[in-house]
mmCIF file of C-alpha atoms in Angstrom:
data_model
loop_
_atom_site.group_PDB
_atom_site.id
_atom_site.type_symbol
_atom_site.label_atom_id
_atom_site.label_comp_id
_atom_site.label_asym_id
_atom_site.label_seq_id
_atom_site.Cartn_x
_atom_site.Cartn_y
_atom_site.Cartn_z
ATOM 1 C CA UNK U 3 -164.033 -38.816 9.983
ATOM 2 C CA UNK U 4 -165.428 -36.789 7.608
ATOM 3 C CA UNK U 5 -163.611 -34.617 4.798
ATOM 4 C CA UNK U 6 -165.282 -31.890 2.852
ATOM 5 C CA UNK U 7 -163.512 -29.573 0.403
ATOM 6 C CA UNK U 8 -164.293 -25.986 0.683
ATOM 7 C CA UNK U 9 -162.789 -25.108 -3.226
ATOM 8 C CA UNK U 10 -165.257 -27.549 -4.088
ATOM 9 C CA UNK U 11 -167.770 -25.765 -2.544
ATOM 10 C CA UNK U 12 -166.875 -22.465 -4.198
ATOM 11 C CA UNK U 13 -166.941 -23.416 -7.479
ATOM 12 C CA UNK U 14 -170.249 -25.351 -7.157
ATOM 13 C CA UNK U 15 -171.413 -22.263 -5.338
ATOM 14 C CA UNK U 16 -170.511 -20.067 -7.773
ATOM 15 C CA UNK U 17 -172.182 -22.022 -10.743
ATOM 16 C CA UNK U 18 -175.530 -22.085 -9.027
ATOM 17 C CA UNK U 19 -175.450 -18.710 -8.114
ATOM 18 C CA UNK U 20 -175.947 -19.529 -4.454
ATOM 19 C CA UNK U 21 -173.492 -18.905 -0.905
ATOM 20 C CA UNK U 22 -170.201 -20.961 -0.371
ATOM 21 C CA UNK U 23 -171.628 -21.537 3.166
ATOM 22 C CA UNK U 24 -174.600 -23.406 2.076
ATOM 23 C CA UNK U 25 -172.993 -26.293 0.091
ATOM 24 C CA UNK U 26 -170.746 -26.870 2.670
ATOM 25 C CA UNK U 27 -173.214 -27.719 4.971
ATOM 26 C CA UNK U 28 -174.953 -29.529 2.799
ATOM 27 C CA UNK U 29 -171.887 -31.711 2.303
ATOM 28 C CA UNK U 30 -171.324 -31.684 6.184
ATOM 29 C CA UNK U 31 -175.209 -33.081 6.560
ATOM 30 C CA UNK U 32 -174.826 -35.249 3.460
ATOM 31 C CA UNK U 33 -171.675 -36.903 4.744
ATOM 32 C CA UNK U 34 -172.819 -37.502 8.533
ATOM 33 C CA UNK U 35 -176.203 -39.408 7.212
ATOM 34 C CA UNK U 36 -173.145 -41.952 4.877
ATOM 35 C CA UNK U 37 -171.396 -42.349 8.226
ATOM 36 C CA UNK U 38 -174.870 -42.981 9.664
ATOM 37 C CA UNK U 39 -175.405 -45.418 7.508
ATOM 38 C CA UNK U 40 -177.451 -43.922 4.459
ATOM 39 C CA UNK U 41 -177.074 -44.957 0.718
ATOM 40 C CA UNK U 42 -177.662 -43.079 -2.556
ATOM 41 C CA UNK U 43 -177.296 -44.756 -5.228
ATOM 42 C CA UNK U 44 -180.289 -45.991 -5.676
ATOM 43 C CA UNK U 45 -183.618 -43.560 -6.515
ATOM 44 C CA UNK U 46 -185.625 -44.391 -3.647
ATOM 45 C CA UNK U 47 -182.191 -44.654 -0.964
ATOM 46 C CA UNK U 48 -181.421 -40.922 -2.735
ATOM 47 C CA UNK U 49 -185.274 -40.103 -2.124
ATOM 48 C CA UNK U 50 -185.062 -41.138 1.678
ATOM 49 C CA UNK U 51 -181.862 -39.391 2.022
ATOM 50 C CA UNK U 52 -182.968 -36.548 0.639
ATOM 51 C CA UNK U 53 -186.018 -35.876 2.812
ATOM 52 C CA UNK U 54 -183.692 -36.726 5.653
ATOM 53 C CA UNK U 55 -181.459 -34.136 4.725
ATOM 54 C CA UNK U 56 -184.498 -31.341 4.574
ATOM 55 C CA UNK U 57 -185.680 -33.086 7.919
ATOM 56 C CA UNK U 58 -182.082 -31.951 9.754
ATOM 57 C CA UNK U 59 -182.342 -28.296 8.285
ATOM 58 C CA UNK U 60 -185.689 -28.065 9.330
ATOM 59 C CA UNK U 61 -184.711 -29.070 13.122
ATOM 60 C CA UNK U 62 -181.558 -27.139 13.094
ATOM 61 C CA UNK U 63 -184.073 -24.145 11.842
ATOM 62 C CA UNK U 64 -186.321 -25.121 15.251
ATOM 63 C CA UNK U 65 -183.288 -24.807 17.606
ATOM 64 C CA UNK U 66 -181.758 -21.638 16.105
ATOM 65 C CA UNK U 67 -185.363 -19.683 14.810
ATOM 66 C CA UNK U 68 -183.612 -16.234 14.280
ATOM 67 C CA UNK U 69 -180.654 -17.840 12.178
ATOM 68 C CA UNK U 70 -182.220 -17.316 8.279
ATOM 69 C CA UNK U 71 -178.915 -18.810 6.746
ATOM 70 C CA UNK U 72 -180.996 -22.206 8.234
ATOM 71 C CA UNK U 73 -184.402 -20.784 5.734
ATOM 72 C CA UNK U 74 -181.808 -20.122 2.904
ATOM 73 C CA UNK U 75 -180.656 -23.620 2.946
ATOM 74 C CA UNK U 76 -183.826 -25.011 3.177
ATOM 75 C CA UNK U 77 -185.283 -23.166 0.524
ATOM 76 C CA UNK U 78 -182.541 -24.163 -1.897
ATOM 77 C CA UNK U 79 -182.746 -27.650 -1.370
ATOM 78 C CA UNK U 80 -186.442 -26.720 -2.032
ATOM 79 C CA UNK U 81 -185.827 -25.017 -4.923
ATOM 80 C CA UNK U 82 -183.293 -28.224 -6.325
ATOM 81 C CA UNK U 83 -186.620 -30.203 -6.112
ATOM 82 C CA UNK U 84 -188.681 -27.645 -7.994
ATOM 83 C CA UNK U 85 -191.249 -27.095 -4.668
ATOM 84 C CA UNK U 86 -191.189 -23.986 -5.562
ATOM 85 C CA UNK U 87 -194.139 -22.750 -3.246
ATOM 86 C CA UNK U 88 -192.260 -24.109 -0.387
ATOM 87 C CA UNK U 89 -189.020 -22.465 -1.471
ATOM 88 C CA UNK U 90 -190.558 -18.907 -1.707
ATOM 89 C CA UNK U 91 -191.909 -18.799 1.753
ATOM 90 C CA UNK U 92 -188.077 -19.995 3.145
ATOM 91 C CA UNK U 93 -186.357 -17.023 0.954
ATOM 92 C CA UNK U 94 -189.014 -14.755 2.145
ATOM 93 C CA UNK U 95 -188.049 -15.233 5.762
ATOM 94 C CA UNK U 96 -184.497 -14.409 4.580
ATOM 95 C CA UNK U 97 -185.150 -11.911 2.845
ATOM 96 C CA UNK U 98 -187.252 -10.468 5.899
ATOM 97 C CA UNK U 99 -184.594 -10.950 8.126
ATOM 98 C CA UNK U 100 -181.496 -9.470 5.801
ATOM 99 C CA UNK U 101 -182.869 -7.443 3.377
ATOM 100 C CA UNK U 102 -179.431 -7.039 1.758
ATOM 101 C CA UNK U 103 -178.461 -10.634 1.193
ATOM 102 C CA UNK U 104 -178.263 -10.415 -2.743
ATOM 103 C CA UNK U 105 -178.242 -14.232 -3.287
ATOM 104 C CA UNK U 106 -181.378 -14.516 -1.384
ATOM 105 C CA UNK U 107 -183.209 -12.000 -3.555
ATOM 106 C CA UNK U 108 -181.823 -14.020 -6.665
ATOM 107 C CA UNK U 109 -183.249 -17.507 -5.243
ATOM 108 C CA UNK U 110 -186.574 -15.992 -4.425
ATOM 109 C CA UNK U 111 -186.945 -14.579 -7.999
ATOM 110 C CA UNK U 112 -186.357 -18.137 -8.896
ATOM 111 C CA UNK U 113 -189.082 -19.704 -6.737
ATOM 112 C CA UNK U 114 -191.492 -17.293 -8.185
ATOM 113 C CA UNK U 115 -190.736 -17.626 -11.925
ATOM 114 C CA UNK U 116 -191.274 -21.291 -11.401
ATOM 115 C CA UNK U 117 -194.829 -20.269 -10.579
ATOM 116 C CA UNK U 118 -195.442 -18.003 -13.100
ATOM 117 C CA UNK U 119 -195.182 -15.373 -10.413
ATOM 118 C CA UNK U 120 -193.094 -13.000 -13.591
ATOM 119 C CA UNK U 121 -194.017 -9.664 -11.410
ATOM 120 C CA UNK U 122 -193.118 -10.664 -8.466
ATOM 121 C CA UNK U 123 -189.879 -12.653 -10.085
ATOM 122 C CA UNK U 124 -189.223 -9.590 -11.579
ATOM 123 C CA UNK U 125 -189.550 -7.288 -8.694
ATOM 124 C CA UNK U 126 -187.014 -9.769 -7.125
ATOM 125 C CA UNK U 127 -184.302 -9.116 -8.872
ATOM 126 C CA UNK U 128 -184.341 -5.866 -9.012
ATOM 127 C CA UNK U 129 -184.084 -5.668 -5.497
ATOM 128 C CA UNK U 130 -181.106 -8.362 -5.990
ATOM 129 C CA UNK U 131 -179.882 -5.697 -8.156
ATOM 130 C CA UNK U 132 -180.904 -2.885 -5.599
ATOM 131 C CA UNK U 133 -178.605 -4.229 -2.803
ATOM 132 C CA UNK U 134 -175.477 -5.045 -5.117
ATOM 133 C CA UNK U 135 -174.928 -1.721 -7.372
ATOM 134 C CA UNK U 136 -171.498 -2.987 -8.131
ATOM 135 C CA UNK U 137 -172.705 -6.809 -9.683
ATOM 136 C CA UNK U 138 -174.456 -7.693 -13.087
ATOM 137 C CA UNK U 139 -175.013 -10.883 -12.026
ATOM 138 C CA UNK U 140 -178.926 -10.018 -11.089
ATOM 139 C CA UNK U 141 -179.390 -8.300 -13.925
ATOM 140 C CA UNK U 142 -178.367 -11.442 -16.182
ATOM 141 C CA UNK U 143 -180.317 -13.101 -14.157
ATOM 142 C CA UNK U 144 -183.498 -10.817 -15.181
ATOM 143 C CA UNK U 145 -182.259 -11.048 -18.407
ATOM 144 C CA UNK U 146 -182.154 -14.812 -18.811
ATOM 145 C CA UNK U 147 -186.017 -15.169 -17.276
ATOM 146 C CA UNK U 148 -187.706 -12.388 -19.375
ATOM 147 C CA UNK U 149 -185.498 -14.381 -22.379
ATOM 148 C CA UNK U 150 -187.317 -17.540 -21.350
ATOM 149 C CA UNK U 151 -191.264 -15.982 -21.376
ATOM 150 C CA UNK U 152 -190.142 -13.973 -25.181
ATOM 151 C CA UNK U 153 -190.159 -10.629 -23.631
ATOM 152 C CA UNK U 154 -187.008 -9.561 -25.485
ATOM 153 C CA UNK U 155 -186.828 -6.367 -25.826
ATOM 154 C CA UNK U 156 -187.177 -6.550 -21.765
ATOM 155 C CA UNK U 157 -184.213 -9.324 -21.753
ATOM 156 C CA UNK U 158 -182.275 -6.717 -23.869
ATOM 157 C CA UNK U 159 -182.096 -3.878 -21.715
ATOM 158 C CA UNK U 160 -181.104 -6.278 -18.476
ATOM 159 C CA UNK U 161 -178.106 -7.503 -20.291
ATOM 160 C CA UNK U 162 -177.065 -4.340 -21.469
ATOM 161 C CA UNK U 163 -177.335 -2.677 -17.577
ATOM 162 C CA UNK U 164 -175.692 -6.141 -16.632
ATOM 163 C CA UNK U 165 -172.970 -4.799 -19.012
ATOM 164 C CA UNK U 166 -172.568 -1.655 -17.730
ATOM 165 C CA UNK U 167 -171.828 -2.846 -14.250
ATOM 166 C CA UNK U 168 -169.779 -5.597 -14.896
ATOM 167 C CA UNK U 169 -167.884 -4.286 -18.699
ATOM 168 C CA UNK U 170 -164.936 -6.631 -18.524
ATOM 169 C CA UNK U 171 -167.422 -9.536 -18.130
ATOM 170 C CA UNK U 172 -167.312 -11.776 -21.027
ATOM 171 C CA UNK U 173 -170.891 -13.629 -19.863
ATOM 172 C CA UNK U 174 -173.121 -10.634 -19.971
ATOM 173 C CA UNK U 175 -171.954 -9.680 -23.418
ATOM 174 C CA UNK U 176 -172.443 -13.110 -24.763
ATOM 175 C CA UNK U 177 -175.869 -13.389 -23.078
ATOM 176 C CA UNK U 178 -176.580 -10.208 -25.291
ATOM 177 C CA UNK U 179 -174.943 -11.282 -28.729
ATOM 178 C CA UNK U 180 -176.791 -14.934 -28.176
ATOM 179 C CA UNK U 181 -179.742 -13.029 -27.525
ATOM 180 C CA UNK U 182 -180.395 -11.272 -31.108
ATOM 181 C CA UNK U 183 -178.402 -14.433 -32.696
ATOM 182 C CA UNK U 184 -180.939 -16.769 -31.820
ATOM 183 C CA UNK U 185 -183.692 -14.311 -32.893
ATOM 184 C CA UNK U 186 -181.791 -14.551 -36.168
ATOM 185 C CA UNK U 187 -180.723 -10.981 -36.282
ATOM 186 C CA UNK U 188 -176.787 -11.016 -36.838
ATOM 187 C CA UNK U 189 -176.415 -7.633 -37.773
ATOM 188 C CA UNK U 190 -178.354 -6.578 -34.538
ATOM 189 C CA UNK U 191 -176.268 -8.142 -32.156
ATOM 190 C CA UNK U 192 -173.128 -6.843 -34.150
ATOM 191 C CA UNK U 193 -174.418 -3.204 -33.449
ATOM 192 C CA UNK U 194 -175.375 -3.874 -29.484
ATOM 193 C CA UNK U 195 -172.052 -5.258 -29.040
ATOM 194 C CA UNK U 196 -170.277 -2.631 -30.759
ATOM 195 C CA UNK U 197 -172.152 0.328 -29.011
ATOM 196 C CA UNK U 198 -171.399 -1.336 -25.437
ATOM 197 C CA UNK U 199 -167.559 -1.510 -26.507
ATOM 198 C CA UNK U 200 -167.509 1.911 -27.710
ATOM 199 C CA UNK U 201 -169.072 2.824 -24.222
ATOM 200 C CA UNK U 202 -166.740 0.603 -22.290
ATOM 201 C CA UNK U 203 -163.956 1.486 -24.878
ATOM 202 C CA UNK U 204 -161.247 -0.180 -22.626
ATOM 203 C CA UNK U 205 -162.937 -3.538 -22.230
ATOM 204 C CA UNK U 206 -161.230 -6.576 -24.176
ATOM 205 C CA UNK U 207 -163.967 -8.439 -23.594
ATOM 206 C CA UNK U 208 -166.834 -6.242 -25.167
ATOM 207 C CA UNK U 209 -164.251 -5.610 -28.250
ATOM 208 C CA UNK U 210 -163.821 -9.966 -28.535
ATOM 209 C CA UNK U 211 -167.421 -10.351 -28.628
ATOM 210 C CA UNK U 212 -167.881 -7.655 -31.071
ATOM 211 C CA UNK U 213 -165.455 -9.457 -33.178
ATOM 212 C CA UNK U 214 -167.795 -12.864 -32.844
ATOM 213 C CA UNK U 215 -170.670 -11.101 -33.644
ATOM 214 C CA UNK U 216 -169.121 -9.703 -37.016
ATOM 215 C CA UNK U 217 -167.547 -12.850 -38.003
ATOM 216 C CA UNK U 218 -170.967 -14.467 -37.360
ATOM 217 C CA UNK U 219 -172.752 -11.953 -39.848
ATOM 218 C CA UNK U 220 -169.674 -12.530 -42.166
ATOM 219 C CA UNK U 221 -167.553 -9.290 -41.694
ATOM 220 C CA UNK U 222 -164.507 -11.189 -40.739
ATOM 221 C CA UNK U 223 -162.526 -7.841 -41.485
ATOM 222 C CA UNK U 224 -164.596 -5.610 -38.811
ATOM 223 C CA UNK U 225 -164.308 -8.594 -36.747
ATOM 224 C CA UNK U 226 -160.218 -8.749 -37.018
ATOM 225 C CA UNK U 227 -159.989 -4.845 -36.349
ATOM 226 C CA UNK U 228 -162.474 -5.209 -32.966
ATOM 227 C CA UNK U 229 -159.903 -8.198 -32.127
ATOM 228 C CA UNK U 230 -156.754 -5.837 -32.643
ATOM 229 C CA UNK U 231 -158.698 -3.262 -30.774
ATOM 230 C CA UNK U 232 -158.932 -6.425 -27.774
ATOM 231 C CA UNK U 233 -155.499 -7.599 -27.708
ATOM 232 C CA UNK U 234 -154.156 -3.827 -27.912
ATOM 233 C CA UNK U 235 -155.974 -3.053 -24.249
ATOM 234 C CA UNK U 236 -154.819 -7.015 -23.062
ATOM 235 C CA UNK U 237 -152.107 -8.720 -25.409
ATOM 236 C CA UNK U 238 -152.734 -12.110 -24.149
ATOM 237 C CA UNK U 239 -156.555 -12.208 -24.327
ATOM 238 C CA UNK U 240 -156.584 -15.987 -25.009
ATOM 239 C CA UNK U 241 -160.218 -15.648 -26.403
ATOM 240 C CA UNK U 242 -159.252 -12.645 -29.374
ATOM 241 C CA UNK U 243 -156.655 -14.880 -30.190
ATOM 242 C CA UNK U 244 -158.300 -18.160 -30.435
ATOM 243 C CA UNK U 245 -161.167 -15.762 -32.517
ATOM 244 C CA UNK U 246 -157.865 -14.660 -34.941
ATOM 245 C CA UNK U 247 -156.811 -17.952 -35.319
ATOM 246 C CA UNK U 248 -160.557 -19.100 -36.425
ATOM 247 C CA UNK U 249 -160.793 -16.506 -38.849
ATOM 248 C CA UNK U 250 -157.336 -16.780 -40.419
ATOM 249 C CA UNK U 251 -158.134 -20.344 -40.539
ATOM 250 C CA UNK U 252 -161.540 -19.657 -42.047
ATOM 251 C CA UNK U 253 -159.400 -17.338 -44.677
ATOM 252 C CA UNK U 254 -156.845 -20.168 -45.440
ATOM 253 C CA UNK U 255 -153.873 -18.852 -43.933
ATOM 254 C CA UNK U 256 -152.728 -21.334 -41.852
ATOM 255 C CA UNK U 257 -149.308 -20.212 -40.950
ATOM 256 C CA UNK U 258 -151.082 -16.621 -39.371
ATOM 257 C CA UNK U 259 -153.707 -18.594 -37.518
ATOM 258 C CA UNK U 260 -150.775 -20.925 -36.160
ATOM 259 C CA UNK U 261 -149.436 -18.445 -34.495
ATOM 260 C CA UNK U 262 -152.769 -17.180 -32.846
ATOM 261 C CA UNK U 263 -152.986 -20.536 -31.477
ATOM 262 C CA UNK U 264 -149.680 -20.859 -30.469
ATOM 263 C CA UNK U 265 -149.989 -17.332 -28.927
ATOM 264 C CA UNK U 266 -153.002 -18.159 -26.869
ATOM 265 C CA UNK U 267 -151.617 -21.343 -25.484
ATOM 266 C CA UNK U 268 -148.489 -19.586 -24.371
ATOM 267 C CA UNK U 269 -150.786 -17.893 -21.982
ATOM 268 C CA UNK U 270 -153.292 -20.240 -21.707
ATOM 269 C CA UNK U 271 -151.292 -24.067 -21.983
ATOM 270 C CA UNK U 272 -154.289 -25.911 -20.447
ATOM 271 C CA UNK U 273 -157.129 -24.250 -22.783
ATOM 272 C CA UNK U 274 -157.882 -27.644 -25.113
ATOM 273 C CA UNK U 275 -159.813 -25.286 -27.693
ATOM 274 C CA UNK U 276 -156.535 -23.798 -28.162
ATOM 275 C CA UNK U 277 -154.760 -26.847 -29.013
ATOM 276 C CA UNK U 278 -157.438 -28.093 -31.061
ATOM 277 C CA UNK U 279 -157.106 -25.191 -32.742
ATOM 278 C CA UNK U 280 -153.524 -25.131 -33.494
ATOM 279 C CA UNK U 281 -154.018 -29.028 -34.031
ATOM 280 C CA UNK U 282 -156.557 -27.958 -37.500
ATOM 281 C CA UNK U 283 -153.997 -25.231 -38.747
ATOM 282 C CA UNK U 284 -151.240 -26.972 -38.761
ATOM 283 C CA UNK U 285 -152.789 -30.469 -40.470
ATOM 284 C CA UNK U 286 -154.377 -27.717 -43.080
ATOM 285 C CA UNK U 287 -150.542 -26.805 -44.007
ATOM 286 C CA UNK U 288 -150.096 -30.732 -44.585
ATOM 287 C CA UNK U 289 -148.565 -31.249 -41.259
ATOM 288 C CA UNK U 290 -150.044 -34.058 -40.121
ATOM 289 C CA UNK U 291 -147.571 -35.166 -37.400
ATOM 290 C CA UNK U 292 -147.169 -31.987 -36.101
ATOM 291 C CA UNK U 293 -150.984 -32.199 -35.801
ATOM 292 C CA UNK U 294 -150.671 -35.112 -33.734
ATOM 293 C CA UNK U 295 -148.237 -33.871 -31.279
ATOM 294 C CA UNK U 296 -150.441 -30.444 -30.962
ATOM 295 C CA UNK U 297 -153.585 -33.365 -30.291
ATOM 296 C CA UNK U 298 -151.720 -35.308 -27.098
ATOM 297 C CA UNK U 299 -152.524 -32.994 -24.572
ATOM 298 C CA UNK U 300 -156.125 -32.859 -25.397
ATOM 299 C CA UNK U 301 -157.022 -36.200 -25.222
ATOM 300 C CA UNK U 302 -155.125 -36.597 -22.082
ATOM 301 C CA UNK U 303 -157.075 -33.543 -20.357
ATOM 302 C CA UNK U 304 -160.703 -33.856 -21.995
ATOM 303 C CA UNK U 305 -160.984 -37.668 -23.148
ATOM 304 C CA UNK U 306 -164.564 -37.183 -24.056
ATOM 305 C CA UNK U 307 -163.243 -34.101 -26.886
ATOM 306 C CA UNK U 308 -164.983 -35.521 -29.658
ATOM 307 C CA UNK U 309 -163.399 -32.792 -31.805
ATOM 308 C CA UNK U 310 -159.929 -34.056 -31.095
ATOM 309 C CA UNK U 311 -160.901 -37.635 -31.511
ATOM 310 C CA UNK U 312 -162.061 -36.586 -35.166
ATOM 311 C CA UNK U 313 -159.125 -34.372 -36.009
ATOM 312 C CA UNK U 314 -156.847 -37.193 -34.385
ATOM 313 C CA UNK U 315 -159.024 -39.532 -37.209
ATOM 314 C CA UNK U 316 -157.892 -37.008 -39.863
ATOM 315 C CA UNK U 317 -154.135 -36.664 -38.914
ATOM 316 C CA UNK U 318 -153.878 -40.686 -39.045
ATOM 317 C CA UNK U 319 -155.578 -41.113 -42.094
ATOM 318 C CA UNK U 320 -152.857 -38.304 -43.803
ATOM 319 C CA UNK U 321 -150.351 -40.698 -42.154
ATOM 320 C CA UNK U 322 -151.531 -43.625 -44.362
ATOM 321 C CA UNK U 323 -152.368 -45.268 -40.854
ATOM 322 C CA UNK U 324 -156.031 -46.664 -41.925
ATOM 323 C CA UNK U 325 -157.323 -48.611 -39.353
ATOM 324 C CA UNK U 326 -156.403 -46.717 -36.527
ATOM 325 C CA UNK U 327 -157.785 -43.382 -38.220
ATOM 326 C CA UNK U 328 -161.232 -45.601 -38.672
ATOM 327 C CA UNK U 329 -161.119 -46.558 -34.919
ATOM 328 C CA UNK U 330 -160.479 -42.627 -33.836
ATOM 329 C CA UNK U 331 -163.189 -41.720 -36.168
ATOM 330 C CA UNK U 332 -165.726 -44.178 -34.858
ATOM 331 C CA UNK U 333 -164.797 -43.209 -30.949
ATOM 332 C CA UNK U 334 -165.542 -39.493 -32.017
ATOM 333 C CA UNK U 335 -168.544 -40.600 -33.525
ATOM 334 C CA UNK U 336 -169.543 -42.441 -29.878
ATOM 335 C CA UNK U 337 -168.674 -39.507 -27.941
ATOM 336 C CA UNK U 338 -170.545 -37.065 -31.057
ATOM 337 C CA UNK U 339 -172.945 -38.883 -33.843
ATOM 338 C CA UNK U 340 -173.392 -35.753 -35.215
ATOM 339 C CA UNK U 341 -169.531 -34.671 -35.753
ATOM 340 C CA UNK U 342 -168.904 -34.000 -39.577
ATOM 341 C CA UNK U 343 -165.278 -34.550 -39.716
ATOM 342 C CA UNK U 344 -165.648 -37.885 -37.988
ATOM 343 C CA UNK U 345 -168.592 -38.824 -40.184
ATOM 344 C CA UNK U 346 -166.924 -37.688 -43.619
ATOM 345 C CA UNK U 347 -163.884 -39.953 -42.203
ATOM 346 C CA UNK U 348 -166.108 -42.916 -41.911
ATOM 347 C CA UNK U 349 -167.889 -42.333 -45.003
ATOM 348 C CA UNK U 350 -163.894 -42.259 -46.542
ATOM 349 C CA UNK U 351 -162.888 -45.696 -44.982
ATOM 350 C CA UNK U 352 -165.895 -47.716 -43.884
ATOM 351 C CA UNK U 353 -166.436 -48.982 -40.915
ATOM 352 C CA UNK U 354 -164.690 -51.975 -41.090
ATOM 353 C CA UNK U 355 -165.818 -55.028 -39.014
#
């Protein structure tokens, strides 16, 4: 028997930017070779199994010619193994044959950029963005490629028509913001933001990234008005409130960013951020046990969250309990060598034996 799970394949499908219908089979194909017999875990088993796999698309492609879904999975298994040459001529046939499959478009603008093909990558996804008015996701997509070969100004103006389409989309905004931010202009990306939210005035989103564009150029005041603008239009926008709670925190008013966090987990309880969050304001008012309490659920979801594992460190060394602060500190350090909190804490009480 074989089992595959289709909300696995929707959220893989989704992250890749690719069709629901193509990592299922893929799992269907993948899971008849281990019932065959195959192996994986090895390079050169993975190697074998992977050409296999490409070798049953390919014949199911010779039975069924006129069925392109057959070229599109070929070409992104193609595409996974950076044959990029190969890959173009399978999206092309889909493309060909449904000139409206969006996703297609996207992949083939993807096989060309790994060429250097920029024009034709380019050309791509605008037809991407051609057959789906309604999505930014093409646009990004433009966006992030044009980033990558430092034509900026270029990048710009695809994020901001990503926005447009898609205002209540968090990931387009941020795109934008991290755009100017890693060019080193803070004030820049402050402006963009805030123009798009005036546009979109009734977007929480574009007002919360406004907000972490001004508290990143160090207007925490502008930023707390665009986050009051945010939660105004959606009350429980988790992300303006874990932003309030940062910049109250920042301020050194504890008690106020408390209830930001506490806010934003009452909508949000499985958000570990959150927690962590309410975990540093509430050791800041010398609440160290409270602290601790506010810390269990985020080791128990995310046991690699070095974060907590430092904070945890801090909250036990408050509590006078030395040794097992040093041993939090020093598994924070494993999962992070580069976390200050952890490192201070170390610095504090050794490393023992």
């Amino acid at each position: 028997e074989l089992y595959v799970s289709v909300d696995r394949a929707r959220a893989v499908a989704a992250e890749l930017s690719h069709e629901p219908a193509r990592e299922l089979l893929l799992y269907v194909v993948h899971g008849t070779l281990h019932l065959l017999g195959y192996d994986d875990h090895e390079p050169e088993d993975a190697r074998i199994m992977h050409e296999r796999t490409l070798a049953i698309l390919r014949e199911l492609v010779a039975e069924a010619p006129e069925n392109f879904m057959m070229h599109y999975h070929i070409g992104s298994a193609l595409l996974a193994d950076e044959r990029f040459a190969e890959a173009e001529r399978e999206f092309d046939v889909v493309v060909t044959a449904a000139p409206r499959f969006s996703a297609a478009y996207r992949l083939l603008a993807r096989s060309q950029d790994g060429q250097g093909k920029l024009d034709a990558a380019i050309a791509s996804y605008r037809a991407a963005a051609d057959v789906s008015p309604n999505s930014g996701r093409p646009l990004a997509a433009l966006g992030a490629m044009l980033e990558s070969w430092g034509r900026f100004d270029e990048a710009a103006e695809a994020y901001r028509a990503a926005i447009d389409r898609e205002p209540r989309s968090a990931d387009f905004a941020r795109h934008l913001r991290e755009l100017h931010q890693g060019r080193g202009d803070l004030d820049g990306a402050e402006a963009e933001l805030r123009a798009c939210a005036e546009r979109h005035a009734g977007s929480a989103a574009l007002w919360t990234e406004t907000a972490v564009a001004a508290r990143a150029a160090g207007r925490p005041n502008e930023a707390l008005d665009a986050l009051r603008r945010a939660l105004d239009l959606v009350p429980g926008h988790v992300d303006a409130l874990l932003e309030i709670g940062g910049i109250q925190l920042a301020a050194g008013s504890a008690e106020v960013a408390e209830t930001a966090y506490r806010r934003a987990i009452e909508h949000a309880p499985d958000r570990s951020d959150a927690a962590l969050g309410l975990g540093r304001a509430l050791l800041a008012q010398e609440r160290a046990s409270d602290a601790m309490a506010a810390l269990d659920n985020v080791t128990v979801r995310a046991a690699e969250f070095a974060p907590a594992k430092s904070l945890r460190g801090a909250c036990l060394e408050r509590l006078g309990r030395t040794e097992d602060a040093r041993s939090a500190d020093l598994r924070a350090l494993a999962a992070n060598p580069s976390d200050p909190r952890a490192r201070d804490g170390i610095a504090r009480l050794g490393r023992g034996r």
